[in-house]
PDB file of C-alpha atoms in Angstrom:
ATOM      1  CA  MET M 123     176.655 105.440  63.354  1.00 89.00           C
ATOM      2  CA  ALA M 124     174.028 102.968  62.124  1.00 97.00           C
ATOM      3  CA  LYS M 125     170.564 101.907  63.213  1.00 97.00           C
ATOM      4  CA  ALA M 126     170.370  98.539  64.972  1.00 98.00           C
ATOM      5  CA  ILE M 127     168.167  96.404  67.197  1.00 98.00           C
ATOM      6  CA  ARG M 128     169.976  96.061  70.531  1.00 98.00           C
ATOM      7  CA  ILE M 129     169.146  94.434  73.850  1.00 98.00           C
ATOM      8  CA  SER M 130     170.357  95.752  77.210  1.00 98.00           C
ATOM      9  CA  SER M 131     168.622  93.015  79.225  1.00 98.00           C
ATOM     10  CA  PHE M 132     167.145  89.597  78.524  1.00 98.00           C
ATOM     11  CA  GLY M 133     163.383  89.202  78.270  1.00 98.00           C
ATOM     12  CA  GLY M 134     160.367  89.459  75.998  1.00 98.00           C
ATOM     13  CA  PRO M 135     160.085  91.296  72.676  1.00 98.00           C
ATOM     14  CA  GLU M 136     159.820  94.575  74.581  1.00 98.00           C
ATOM     15  CA  VAL M 137     163.585  94.501  75.313  1.00 98.00           C
ATOM     16  CA  LEU M 138     164.364  94.980  71.602  1.00 98.00           C
ATOM     17  CA  GLU M 139     165.515  98.594  71.240  1.00 98.00           C
ATOM     18  CA  TYR M 140     165.871 100.404  67.883  1.00 97.00           C
ATOM     19  CA  VAL M 141     168.921 102.583  68.481  1.00 97.00           C
ATOM     20  CA  ASP M 142     172.026 104.122  66.917  1.00 97.00           C
ATOM     21  CA  VAL M 143     175.252 102.136  67.355  1.00 97.00           C
ATOM     22  CA  GLU M 144     178.855 102.755  66.398  1.00 96.00           C
ATOM     23  CA  VAL M 145     180.192 100.522  63.643  1.00 97.00           C
ATOM     24  CA  GLY M 146     183.955 101.020  63.384  1.00 95.00           C
ATOM     25  CA  GLN M 147     186.417  99.619  60.856  1.00 96.00           C
ATOM     26  CA  PRO M 148     187.366  95.992  60.193  1.00 98.00           C
ATOM     27  CA  GLY M 149     190.405  94.482  61.831  1.00 98.00           C
ATOM     28  CA  PRO M 150     192.431  91.488  60.619  1.00 98.00           C
ATOM     29  CA  GLY M 151     190.184  88.760  59.239  1.00 98.00           C
ATOM     30  CA  GLU M 152     187.107  91.022  59.291  1.00 98.00           C
ATOM     31  CA  ILE M 153     184.915  92.923  56.845  1.00 98.00           C
ATOM     32  CA  ARG M 154     182.559  95.870  57.125  1.00 98.00           C
ATOM     33  CA  LEU M 155     179.183  95.189  55.589  1.00 98.00           C
ATOM     34  CA  SER M 156     176.371  97.499  54.493  1.00 98.00           C
ATOM     35  CA  GLN M 157     173.377  95.246  54.962  1.00 98.00           C
ATOM     36  CA  ARG M 158     170.349  95.129  52.691  1.00 98.00           C
ATOM     37  CA  ALA M 159     168.373  92.325  54.342  1.00 98.00           C
ATOM     38  CA  VAL M 160     168.455  90.320  57.586  1.00 98.00           C
ATOM     39  CA  GLY M 161     166.862  86.952  58.342  1.00 97.00           C
ATOM     40  CA  LEU M 162     164.560  86.215  61.282  1.00 96.00           C
ATOM     41  CA  ASN M 163     165.271  82.890  63.013  1.00 93.00           C
ATOM     42  CA  TYR M 164     164.179  81.210  66.222  1.00 91.00           C
ATOM     43  CA  ILE M 165     167.732  81.350  67.512  1.00 93.00           C
ATOM     44  CA  ASP M 166     167.223  85.140  67.675  1.00 97.00           C
ATOM     45  CA  VAL M 167     164.544  84.506  70.300  1.00 95.00           C
ATOM     46  CA  TYR M 168     166.981  82.362  72.299  1.00 93.00           C
ATOM     47  CA  GLN M 169     169.481  85.224  72.241  1.00 97.00           C
ATOM     48  CA  ARG M 170     166.835  87.759  73.281  1.00 98.00           C
ATOM     49  CA  THR M 171     165.512  85.682  76.191  1.00 96.00           C
ATOM     50  CA  GLY M 172     168.952  84.691  77.470  1.00 96.00           C
ATOM     51  CA  LEU M 173     168.578  80.964  76.758  1.00 91.00           C
ATOM     52  CA  TYR M 174     171.730  81.532  74.728  1.00 92.00           C
ATOM     53  CA  LYS M 175     173.706  84.028  76.789  1.00 93.00           C
ATOM     54  CA  LEU M 176     175.323  87.063  75.155  1.00 96.00           C
ATOM     55  CA  PRO M 177     177.407  89.805  76.772  1.00 97.00           C
ATOM     56  CA  LEU M 178     175.140  92.839  77.162  1.00 97.00           C
ATOM     57  CA  PRO M 179     174.377  95.191  75.576  1.00 97.00           C
ATOM     58  CA  ALA M 180     174.222  93.172  72.352  1.00 97.00           C
ATOM     59  CA  VAL M 181     172.938  93.410  68.802  1.00 98.00           C
ATOM     60  CA  ILE M 182     171.286  90.061  68.049  1.00 98.00           C
ATOM     61  CA  GLY M 183     170.853  88.062  64.839  1.00 98.00           C
ATOM     62  CA  LEU M 184     173.046  85.657  62.877  1.00 97.00           C
ATOM     63  CA  GLU M 185     172.040  85.952  59.210  1.00 97.00           C
ATOM     64  CA  GLY M 186     172.073  88.660  56.574  1.00 98.00           C
ATOM     65  CA  ALA M 187     173.066  89.853  53.121  1.00 98.00           C
ATOM     66  CA  GLY M 188     174.538  93.049  51.751  1.00 98.00           C
ATOM     67  CA  ILE M 189     177.574  94.720  50.175  1.00 98.00           C
ATOM     68  CA  VAL M 190     181.148  94.659  51.471  1.00 98.00           C
ATOM     69  CA  THR M 191     182.314  98.233  52.122  1.00 98.00           C
ATOM     70  CA  ALA M 192     185.746  97.541  53.662  1.00 98.00           C
ATOM     71  CA  VAL M 193     188.068  94.552  53.998  1.00 98.00           C
ATOM     72  CA  GLY M 194     190.502  93.907  56.832  1.00 98.00           C
ATOM     73  CA  GLU M 195     194.022  92.530  56.611  1.00 98.00           C
ATOM     74  CA  GLY M 196     194.264  88.863  55.638  1.00 97.00           C
ATOM     75  CA  VAL M 197     190.853  88.558  53.963  1.00 97.00           C
ATOM     76  CA  THR M 198     191.449  87.127  50.486  1.00 96.00           C
ATOM     77  CA  HIS M 199     188.127  85.594  49.397  1.00 96.00           C
ATOM     78  CA  LEU M 200     186.155  88.871  49.477  1.00 98.00           C
ATOM     79  CA  SER M 201     186.681  92.365  48.091  1.00 98.00           C
ATOM     80  CA  GLU M 202     185.094  95.773  48.553  1.00 98.00           C
ATOM     81  CA  GLY M 203     181.885  95.968  46.530  1.00 98.00           C
ATOM     82  CA  ASP M 204     181.118  92.226  46.635  1.00 98.00           C
ATOM     83  CA  ARG M 205     177.511  91.114  47.093  1.00 98.00           C
ATOM     84  CA  VAL M 206     177.556  88.643  49.999  1.00 98.00           C
ATOM     85  CA  ALA M 207     175.427  86.642  52.389  1.00 98.00           C
ATOM     86  CA  TYR M 208     176.169  84.820  55.625  1.00 98.00           C
ATOM     87  CA  ALA M 209     175.066  82.705  58.524  1.00 97.00           C
ATOM     88  CA  ALA M 210     177.705  83.340  61.152  1.00 94.00           C
ATOM     89  CA  ALA M 211     178.332  82.434  64.767  1.00 93.00           C
ATOM     90  CA  ALA M 212     179.068  86.064  65.659  1.00 93.00           C
ATOM     91  CA  PRO M 213     175.809  87.879  66.557  1.00 96.00           C
ATOM     92  CA  GLY M 214     175.092  91.370  65.262  1.00 97.00           C
ATOM     93  CA  ALA M 215     172.933  90.907  62.150  1.00 98.00           C
ATOM     94  CA  TYR M 216     170.078  93.213  63.243  1.00 98.00           C
ATOM     95  CA  ALA M 217     171.856  96.337  62.000  1.00 98.00           C
ATOM     96  CA  GLU M 218     172.162  98.579  58.966  1.00 98.00           C
ATOM     97  CA  GLU M 219     175.938  98.151  59.026  1.00 98.00           C
ATOM     98  CA  ARG M 220     178.247  95.842  60.914  1.00 98.00           C
ATOM     99  CA  VAL M 221     181.843  94.678  61.250  1.00 98.00           C
ATOM    100  CA  MET M 222     182.178  90.893  61.408  1.00 98.00           C
ATOM    101  CA  PRO M 223     184.561  87.970  60.857  1.00 97.00           C
ATOM    102  CA  ALA M 224     184.845  87.191  57.142  1.00 97.00           C
ATOM    103  CA  ALA M 225     185.323  83.404  57.358  1.00 96.00           C
ATOM    104  CA  GLN M 226     181.612  82.526  57.225  1.00 96.00           C
ATOM    105  CA  VAL M 227     180.653  85.190  54.666  1.00 98.00           C
ATOM    106  CA  VAL M 228     180.141  83.930  51.108  1.00 98.00           C
ATOM    107  CA  ALA M 229     179.749  85.573  47.717  1.00 98.00           C
ATOM    108  CA  LEU M 230     176.064  85.791  46.732  1.00 98.00           C
ATOM    109  CA  PRO M 231     175.320  84.658  43.159  1.00 98.00           C
ATOM    110  CA  PRO M 232     174.030  87.505  40.976  1.00 97.00           C
ATOM    111  CA  GLU M 233     170.839  85.543  40.235  1.00 97.00           C
ATOM    112  CA  LEU M 234     169.824  85.739  43.910  1.00 97.00           C
ATOM    113  CA  SER M 235     168.443  88.851  45.611  1.00 97.00           C
ATOM    114  CA  PHE M 236     169.613  90.168  48.961  1.00 98.00           C
ATOM    115  CA  GLU M 237     166.236  89.144  50.400  1.00 97.00           C
ATOM    116  CA  GLN M 238     166.729  85.579  49.174  1.00 96.00           C
ATOM    117  CA  GLY M 239     170.252  85.543  50.566  1.00 97.00           C
ATOM    118  CA  ALA M 240     169.074  86.685  53.990  1.00 97.00           C
ATOM    119  CA  ALA M 241     166.215  84.178  53.939  1.00 95.00           C
ATOM    120  CA  MET M 242     168.214  81.118  52.964  1.00 96.00           C
ATOM    121  CA  MET M 243     171.588  81.068  54.649  1.00 97.00           C
ATOM    122  CA  LEU M 244     170.957  79.907  58.219  1.00 96.00           C
ATOM    123  CA  GLN M 245     167.872  77.867  57.408  1.00 94.00           C
ATOM    124  CA  GLY M 246     169.163  76.436  54.151  1.00 97.00           C
ATOM    125  CA  LEU M 247     172.584  75.567  55.520  1.00 98.00           C
ATOM    126  CA  THR M 248     170.858  73.900  58.474  1.00 97.00           C
ATOM    127  CA  VAL M 249     169.008  71.586  56.092  1.00 98.00           C
ATOM    128  CA  GLN M 250     172.203  71.064  54.099  1.00 98.00           C
ATOM    129  CA  TYR M 251     174.222  69.792  57.054  1.00 98.00           C
ATOM    130  CA  LEU M 252     171.332  67.766  58.490  1.00 98.00           C
ATOM    131  CA  PHE M 253     170.680  65.939  55.227  1.00 98.00           C
ATOM    132  CA  ARG M 254     174.227  65.734  53.864  1.00 97.00           C
ATOM    133  CA  SER M 255     176.255  65.181  57.037  1.00 97.00           C
ATOM    134  CA  THR M 256     174.398  64.511  60.307  1.00 98.00           C
ATOM    135  CA  ALA M 257     172.198  61.737  58.927  1.00 97.00           C
ATOM    136  CA  SER M 258     173.320  59.113  56.411  1.00 90.00           C
ATOM    137  CA  LEU M 259     170.364  59.198  54.036  1.00 94.00           C
ATOM    138  CA  ALA M 260     169.677  57.367  50.803  1.00 94.00           C
ATOM    139  CA  PRO M 261     166.764  57.500  48.340  1.00 97.00           C
ATOM    140  CA  GLY M 262     163.745  55.728  49.800  1.00 97.00           C
ATOM    141  CA  ASP M 263     164.657  56.453  53.429  1.00 97.00           C
ATOM    142  CA  THR M 264     161.972  57.845  55.723  1.00 98.00           C
ATOM    143  CA  VAL M 265     162.495  60.928  57.916  1.00 98.00           C
ATOM    144  CA  LEU M 266     160.150  62.473  60.485  1.00 98.00           C
ATOM    145  CA  PHE M 267     160.518  66.261  60.423  1.00 98.00           C
ATOM    146  CA  HIS M 268     158.807  68.444  63.032  1.00 98.00           C
ATOM    147  CA  ALA M 269     157.628  72.035  62.449  1.00 95.00           C
ATOM    148  CA  ALA M 270     157.739  71.375  58.724  1.00 96.00           C
ATOM    149  CA  ALA M 271     155.862  74.538  57.698  1.00 94.00           C
ATOM    150  CA  GLY M 272     158.494  76.909  59.108  1.00 91.00           C
ATOM    151  CA  GLY M 273     161.414  78.355  57.182  1.00 90.00           C
ATOM    152  CA  VAL M 274     163.724  75.381  57.826  1.00 94.00           C
ATOM    153  CA  GLY M 275     160.896  72.903  57.391  1.00 96.00           C
ATOM    154  CA  LEU M 276     159.754  74.077  53.960  1.00 96.00           C
ATOM    155  CA  ILE M 277     163.315  73.902  52.673  1.00 96.00           C
ATOM    156  CA  ALA M 278     163.632  70.415  54.206  1.00 98.00           C
ATOM    157  CA  CYS M 279     160.458  69.211  52.471  1.00 98.00           C
ATOM    158  CA  GLN M 280     161.812  70.287  49.092  1.00 98.00           C
ATOM    159  CA  TRP M 281     165.325  68.961  49.754  1.00 98.00           C
ATOM    160  CA  ALA M 282     163.894  65.599  50.787  1.00 98.00           C
ATOM    161  CA  ARG M 283     161.835  65.396  47.594  1.00 98.00           C
ATOM    162  CA  ALA M 284     164.942  66.185  45.530  1.00 98.00           C
ATOM    163  CA  MET M 285     166.880  63.407  47.320  1.00 98.00           C
ATOM    164  CA  GLY M 286     164.074  60.865  46.893  1.00 98.00           C
ATOM    165  CA  LEU M 287     163.332  60.663  50.625  1.00 98.00           C
ATOM    166  CA  ARG M 288     159.964  60.008  52.234  1.00 98.00           C
ATOM    167  CA  LEU M 289     159.523  62.930  54.613  1.00 98.00           C
ATOM    168  CA  ILE M 290     156.732  62.692  57.177  1.00 98.00           C
ATOM    169  CA  ALA M 291     155.969  66.252  58.268  1.00 98.00           C
ATOM    170  CA  THR M 292     154.347  67.546  61.428  1.00 98.00           C
ATOM    171  CA  ALA M 293     152.824  70.978  61.939  1.00 96.00           C
ATOM    172  CA  GLY M 294     150.310  72.662  64.253  1.00 94.00           C
ATOM    173  CA  THR M 295     147.399  73.357  61.877  1.00 96.00           C
ATOM    174  CA  ASP M 296     145.769  71.678  58.903  1.00 97.00           C
ATOM    175  CA  GLU M 297     146.769  74.665  56.757  1.00 96.00           C
ATOM    176  CA  LYS M 298     150.416  74.257  57.719  1.00 96.00           C
ATOM    177  CA  CYS M 299     150.229  70.523  57.006  1.00 97.00           C
ATOM    178  CA  ALA M 300     148.862  71.270  53.536  1.00 97.00           C
ATOM    179  CA  LEU M 301     151.700  73.749  52.979  1.00 96.00           C
ATOM    180  CA  ALA M 302     154.307  71.131  53.931  1.00 97.00           C
ATOM    181  CA  LYS M 303     152.781  68.606  51.506  1.00 98.00           C
ATOM    182  CA  ALA M 304     152.702  71.218  48.739  1.00 97.00           C
ATOM    183  CA  HIS M 305     156.450  71.661  49.248  1.00 97.00           C
ATOM    184  CA  GLY M 306     157.270  67.961  49.019  1.00 98.00           C
ATOM    185  CA  ALA M 307     156.331  66.166  52.236  1.00 98.00           C
ATOM    186  CA  ALA M 308     155.010  62.668  51.566  1.00 98.00           C
ATOM    187  CA  GLU M 309     152.627  62.803  54.533  1.00 98.00           C
ATOM    188  CA  ALA M 310     151.751  65.427  57.108  1.00 98.00           C
ATOM    189  CA  ILE M 311     150.421  65.095  60.670  1.00 98.00           C
ATOM    190  CA  ASN M 312     148.680  67.842  62.635  1.00 98.00           C
ATOM    191  CA  TYR M 313     150.244  67.305  66.046  1.00 94.00           C
ATOM    192  CA  ALA M 314     147.777  69.723  67.656  1.00 93.00           C
ATOM    193  CA  THR M 315     144.860  67.379  66.938  1.00 96.00           C
ATOM    194  CA  SER M 316     146.541  63.969  66.520  1.00 95.00           C
ATOM    195  CA  ASP M 317     148.909  61.708  68.429  1.00 97.00           C
ATOM    196  CA  PHE M 318     151.855  62.035  66.069  1.00 98.00           C
ATOM    197  CA  THR M 319     153.599  58.958  67.510  1.00 98.00           C
ATOM    198  CA  ALA M 320     150.600  56.747  66.783  1.00 98.00           C
ATOM    199  CA  ALA M 321     150.230  58.295  63.333  1.00 98.00           C
ATOM    200  CA  VAL M 322     153.893  57.657  62.487  1.00 98.00           C
ATOM    201  CA  LYS M 323     153.611  54.039  63.604  1.00 98.00           C
ATOM    202  CA  GLU M 324     150.527  53.620  61.417  1.00 97.00           C
ATOM    203  CA  LEU M 325     152.278  55.177  58.416  1.00 98.00           C
ATOM    204  CA  THR M 326     155.281  52.854  58.856  1.00 98.00           C
ATOM    205  CA  ASP M 327     153.366  49.618  59.598  1.00 97.00           C
ATOM    206  CA  GLY M 328     154.539  49.747  63.195  1.00 97.00           C
ATOM    207  CA  ARG M 329     158.254  49.944  62.387  1.00 97.00           C
ATOM    208  CA  GLY M 330     158.880  53.583  63.198  1.00 98.00           C
ATOM    209  CA  VAL M 331     161.340  55.809  61.370  1.00 98.00           C
ATOM    210  CA  PRO M 332     165.145  55.582  61.218  1.00 98.00           C
ATOM    211  CA  VAL M 333     165.631  59.344  61.641  1.00 98.00           C
ATOM    212  CA  VAL M 334     163.782  62.134  63.474  1.00 98.00           C
ATOM    213  CA  MET M 335     164.748  65.785  62.943  1.00 98.00           C
ATOM    214  CA  ASP M 336     163.275  67.906  65.728  1.00 97.00           C
ATOM    215  CA  SER M 337     163.633  71.651  66.320  1.00 95.00           C
ATOM    216  CA  VAL M 338     160.641  71.856  68.691  1.00 94.00           C
ATOM    217  CA  GLY M 339     162.347  70.455  71.774  1.00 91.00           C
ATOM    218  CA  ALA M 340     160.627  69.685  75.061  1.00 93.00           C
ATOM    219  CA  SER M 341     157.060  69.098  73.879  1.00 94.00           C
ATOM    220  CA  THR M 342     157.969  66.593  71.154  1.00 95.00           C
ATOM    221  CA  TRP M 343     160.973  64.891  72.752  1.00 96.00           C
ATOM    222  CA  GLU M 344     159.282  61.858  74.308  1.00 95.00           C
ATOM    223  CA  GLY M 345     157.024  61.237  71.343  1.00 96.00           C
ATOM    224  CA  SER M 346     159.935  61.557  68.934  1.00 97.00           C
ATOM    225  CA  LEU M 347     161.942  58.883  70.744  1.00 97.00           C
ATOM    226  CA  ASN M 348     158.906  56.624  70.563  1.00 97.00           C
ATOM    227  CA  CYS M 349     158.767  57.123  66.781  1.00 98.00           C
ATOM    228  CA  LEU M 350     162.246  55.711  66.193  1.00 98.00           C
ATOM    229  CA  SER M 351     162.933  52.227  64.925  1.00 98.00           C
ATOM    230  CA  PRO M 352     165.732  50.218  66.610  1.00 97.00           C
ATOM    231  CA  ARG M 353     169.153  51.894  66.194  1.00 97.00           C
ATOM    232  CA  GLY M 354     167.375  55.015  64.990  1.00 98.00           C
ATOM    233  CA  LEU M 355     168.868  58.493  65.111  1.00 98.00           C
ATOM    234  CA  MET M 356     167.278  61.352  67.064  1.00 98.00           C
ATOM    235  CA  ILE M 357     168.522  64.748  65.839  1.00 98.00           C
ATOM    236  CA  THR M 358     167.391  67.506  68.187  1.00 97.00           C
ATOM    237  CA  PHE M 359     168.491  70.824  66.693  1.00 95.00           C
ATOM    238  CA  GLY M 360     166.256  73.412  68.351  1.00 91.00           C
ATOM    239  CA  ASN M 361     164.182  74.300  71.428  1.00 87.00           C
ATOM    240  CA  ALA M 362     161.096  76.176  70.197  1.00 86.00           C
ATOM    241  CA  SER M 363     158.938  74.720  72.995  1.00 88.00           C
ATOM    242  CA  GLY M 364     161.729  74.802  75.587  1.00 89.00           C
ATOM    243  CA  PRO M 365     164.950  72.845  76.210  1.00 88.00           C
ATOM    244  CA  VAL M 366     164.865  69.061  76.233  1.00 92.00           C
ATOM    245  CA  PRO M 367     164.724  67.909  79.891  1.00 90.00           C
ATOM    246  CA  PRO M 368     167.486  65.765  81.392  1.00 92.00           C
ATOM    247  CA  PHE M 369     167.105  62.059  80.713  1.00 91.00           C
ATOM    248  CA  SER M 370     168.895  58.817  81.543  1.00 94.00           C
ATOM    249  CA  VAL M 371     171.042  57.441  78.733  1.00 94.00           C
ATOM    250  CA  SER M 372     169.816  53.952  79.685  1.00 96.00           C
ATOM    251  CA  GLU M 373     166.551  55.026  78.014  1.00 94.00           C
ATOM    252  CA  LEU M 374     168.349  54.786  74.692  1.00 96.00           C
ATOM    253  CA  ALA M 375     169.140  51.123  75.303  1.00 97.00           C
ATOM    254  CA  ALA M 376     165.620  50.338  76.468  1.00 95.00           C
ATOM    255  CA  ARG M 377     164.111  51.895  73.334  1.00 95.00           C
ATOM    256  CA  GLY M 378     166.263  49.916  70.906  1.00 96.00           C
ATOM    257  CA  SER M 379     169.895  51.105  71.052  1.00 98.00           C
ATOM    258  CA  LEU M 380     169.043  54.594  69.845  1.00 98.00           C
ATOM    259  CA  TYR M 381     171.433  57.386  68.899  1.00 98.00           C
ATOM    260  CA  VAL M 382     170.929  61.029  69.934  1.00 97.00           C
ATOM    261  CA  THR M 383     172.786  64.104  68.729  1.00 97.00           C
ATOM    262  CA  ARG M 384     172.398  67.825  69.392  1.00 96.00           C
ATOM    263  CA  PRO M 385     174.160  69.474  66.420  1.00 97.00           C
ATOM    264  CA  THR M 386     174.568  73.115  65.535  1.00 95.00           C
ATOM    265  CA  LEU M 387     175.287  74.644  62.149  1.00 96.00           C
ATOM    266  CA  PHE M 388     178.303  76.544  63.411  1.00 95.00           C
ATOM    267  CA  THR M 389     180.220  73.355  64.176  1.00 97.00           C
ATOM    268  CA  TYR M 390     179.721  72.268  60.579  1.00 97.00           C
ATOM    269  CA  ILE M 391     180.958  75.555  59.083  1.00 97.00           C
ATOM    270  CA  ALA M 392     183.799  76.209  61.531  1.00 95.00           C
ATOM    271  CA  GLU M 393     186.622  74.816  59.365  1.00 94.00           C
ATOM    272  CA  PRO M 394     188.171  77.171  56.784  1.00 92.00           C
ATOM    273  CA  GLY M 395     186.254  77.001  53.514  1.00 95.00           C
ATOM    274  CA  SER M 396     183.436  74.867  54.884  1.00 97.00           C
ATOM    275  CA  ALA M 397     180.880  77.691  54.833  1.00 97.00           C
ATOM    276  CA  GLN M 398     181.709  78.369  51.182  1.00 97.00           C
ATOM    277  CA  ASP M 399     181.492  74.668  50.234  1.00 98.00           C
ATOM    278  CA  ARG M 400     178.156  74.127  51.952  1.00 98.00           C
ATOM    279  CA  ALA M 401     176.774  77.374  50.569  1.00 98.00           C
ATOM    280  CA  ALA M 402     177.744  76.267  47.053  1.00 98.00           C
ATOM    281  CA  ASP M 403     175.631  73.122  47.519  1.00 98.00           C
ATOM    282  CA  LEU M 404     172.723  75.216  48.819  1.00 98.00           C
ATOM    283  CA  PHE M 405     172.986  77.705  45.956  1.00 98.00           C
ATOM    284  CA  ASP M 406     173.022  74.831  43.434  1.00 98.00           C
ATOM    285  CA  MET M 407     169.799  73.450  44.924  1.00 98.00           C
ATOM    286  CA  VAL M 408     168.123  76.862  44.693  1.00 98.00           C
ATOM    287  CA  LEU M 409     169.416  77.878  41.261  1.00 98.00           C
ATOM    288  CA  SER M 410     168.443  74.469  39.831  1.00 98.00           C
ATOM    289  CA  GLY M 411     164.869  75.020  41.002  1.00 97.00           C
ATOM    290  CA  LYS M 412     164.884  71.985  43.301  1.00 98.00           C
ATOM    291  CA  VAL M 413     164.472  74.262  46.335  1.00 98.00           C
ATOM    292  CA  LYS M 414     162.472  77.481  46.311  1.00 96.00           C
ATOM    293  CA  ILE M 415     163.053  79.963  49.113  1.00 92.00           C
ATOM    294  CA  ASP M 416     159.652  80.890  50.530  1.00 83.00           C
ATOM    295  CA  ILE M 417     159.772  84.476  51.788  1.00 93.00           C
ATOM    296  CA  ALA M 418     156.443  84.766  53.520  1.00 90.00           C
ATOM    297  CA  ARG M 419     156.851  88.340  54.768  1.00 94.00           C
ATOM    298  CA  ILE M 420     159.225  91.283  54.404  1.00 97.00           C
ATOM    299  CA  ARG M 421     159.250  93.819  57.249  1.00 97.00           C
ATOM    300  CA  PRO M 422     161.363  96.838  58.181  1.00 97.00           C
ATOM    301  CA  LEU M 423     163.935  96.118  60.873  1.00 97.00           C
ATOM    302  CA  ALA M 424     162.189  98.576  63.206  1.00 97.00           C
ATOM    303  CA  GLU M 425     159.310  96.039  63.470  1.00 97.00           C
ATOM    304  CA  ALA M 426     161.541  93.345  64.968  1.00 98.00           C
ATOM    305  CA  ALA M 427     159.576  93.183  68.257  1.00 97.00           C
ATOM    306  CA  ASP M 428     156.286  92.499  66.463  1.00 97.00           C
ATOM    307  CA  ALA M 429     157.983  89.925  64.263  1.00 97.00           C
ATOM    308  CA  HIS M 430     159.300  88.124  67.358  1.00 97.00           C
ATOM    309  CA  ARG M 431     155.788  88.063  68.844  1.00 97.00           C
ATOM    310  CA  ASP M 432     154.410  86.475  65.680  1.00 95.00           C
ATOM    311  CA  LEU M 433     157.219  83.922  65.543  1.00 93.00           C
ATOM    312  CA  GLU M 434     156.803  82.836  69.166  1.00 93.00           C
ATOM    313  CA  ALA M 435     153.017  82.611  68.786  1.00 92.00           C
ATOM    314  CA  ARG M 436     153.536  80.333  65.750  1.00 86.00           C
ATOM    315  CA  ARG M 437     151.624  82.734  63.534  1.00 89.00           C
ATOM    316  CA  THR M 438     154.261  82.475  60.803  1.00 86.00           C
ATOM    317  CA  THR M 439     154.996  80.112  57.931  1.00 83.00           C
ATOM    318  CA  GLY M 440     158.038  80.172  55.704  1.00 81.00           C
ATOM    319  CA  THR M 441     160.589  82.889  56.330  1.00 89.00           C
ATOM    320  CA  THR M 442     160.402  86.492  57.517  1.00 95.00           C
ATOM    321  CA  VAL M 443     163.048  88.913  56.275  1.00 97.00           C
ATOM    322  CA  PHE M 444     163.871  92.380  57.584  1.00 98.00           C
ATOM    323  CA  THR M 445     164.919  95.068  55.131  1.00 96.00           C
ATOM    324  CA  LEU M 446     167.058  98.102  55.865  1.00 92.00           C
TER     325      LEU M 446
END
């Protein structure tokens, strides 16, 4: 048995139960993992509320780090005793121990702590695929990035600086805007007190930006489209303020032949070896010092409900990690 955060119904933070669960042994293609740290991400909220449906009861969470304690048949890239980290499509991270598919688990470099591993995998790999694959970016390009003081956003600010991009950040307070600039954003807009669309147009001499990366969703959708230059790319990769409402695709033509995509990390790491390749790029960025993983708070897993309340109320910056 192991302690875990489980939900038996969808709802608010109060549905998060700290309980004992059975772990079992790994089957073919699986490993058993003794976890040392688990990452908190907004997708965990979507799982808890039922926006992303899970069979119930369910242990939520998609990111963690720990030590492999058993290896199932057919797993060749990991061995018992390995230090590992993961961002994986299979939920179940909020637990002291778990059995999970091995394909998206990667060896953690010895220079990185378990806390860093749990803080960087989902958020860092998200930035990696957005910047390396979803958008075709070159030095000097301009990107508008919403919620830039969160865990993904602070990594994005640093990654953009390393690539020579001009990242225009948005955040909900002046303090968060200052934090984004300190991490590499060229400019920052407080979208709680300013019209971010007008500000972006002013910063780009009326042209708009070729790429918007938006994890906020409903509340920024319309304004983000209005920020794009002709043939610009709208990347909507999250729903922190609610899902994007239905819209007519003819709007894309009327606004200048725009492109829209709704990517997810797990498509980009689904092919064999892709998680390891993308993680190697992420680890290189961190170990070189170009990207620093900002762990804003470390909490015991039993405090998951309070951590969810803080995350939804936008009282957090950087990354929160649970320890076990």
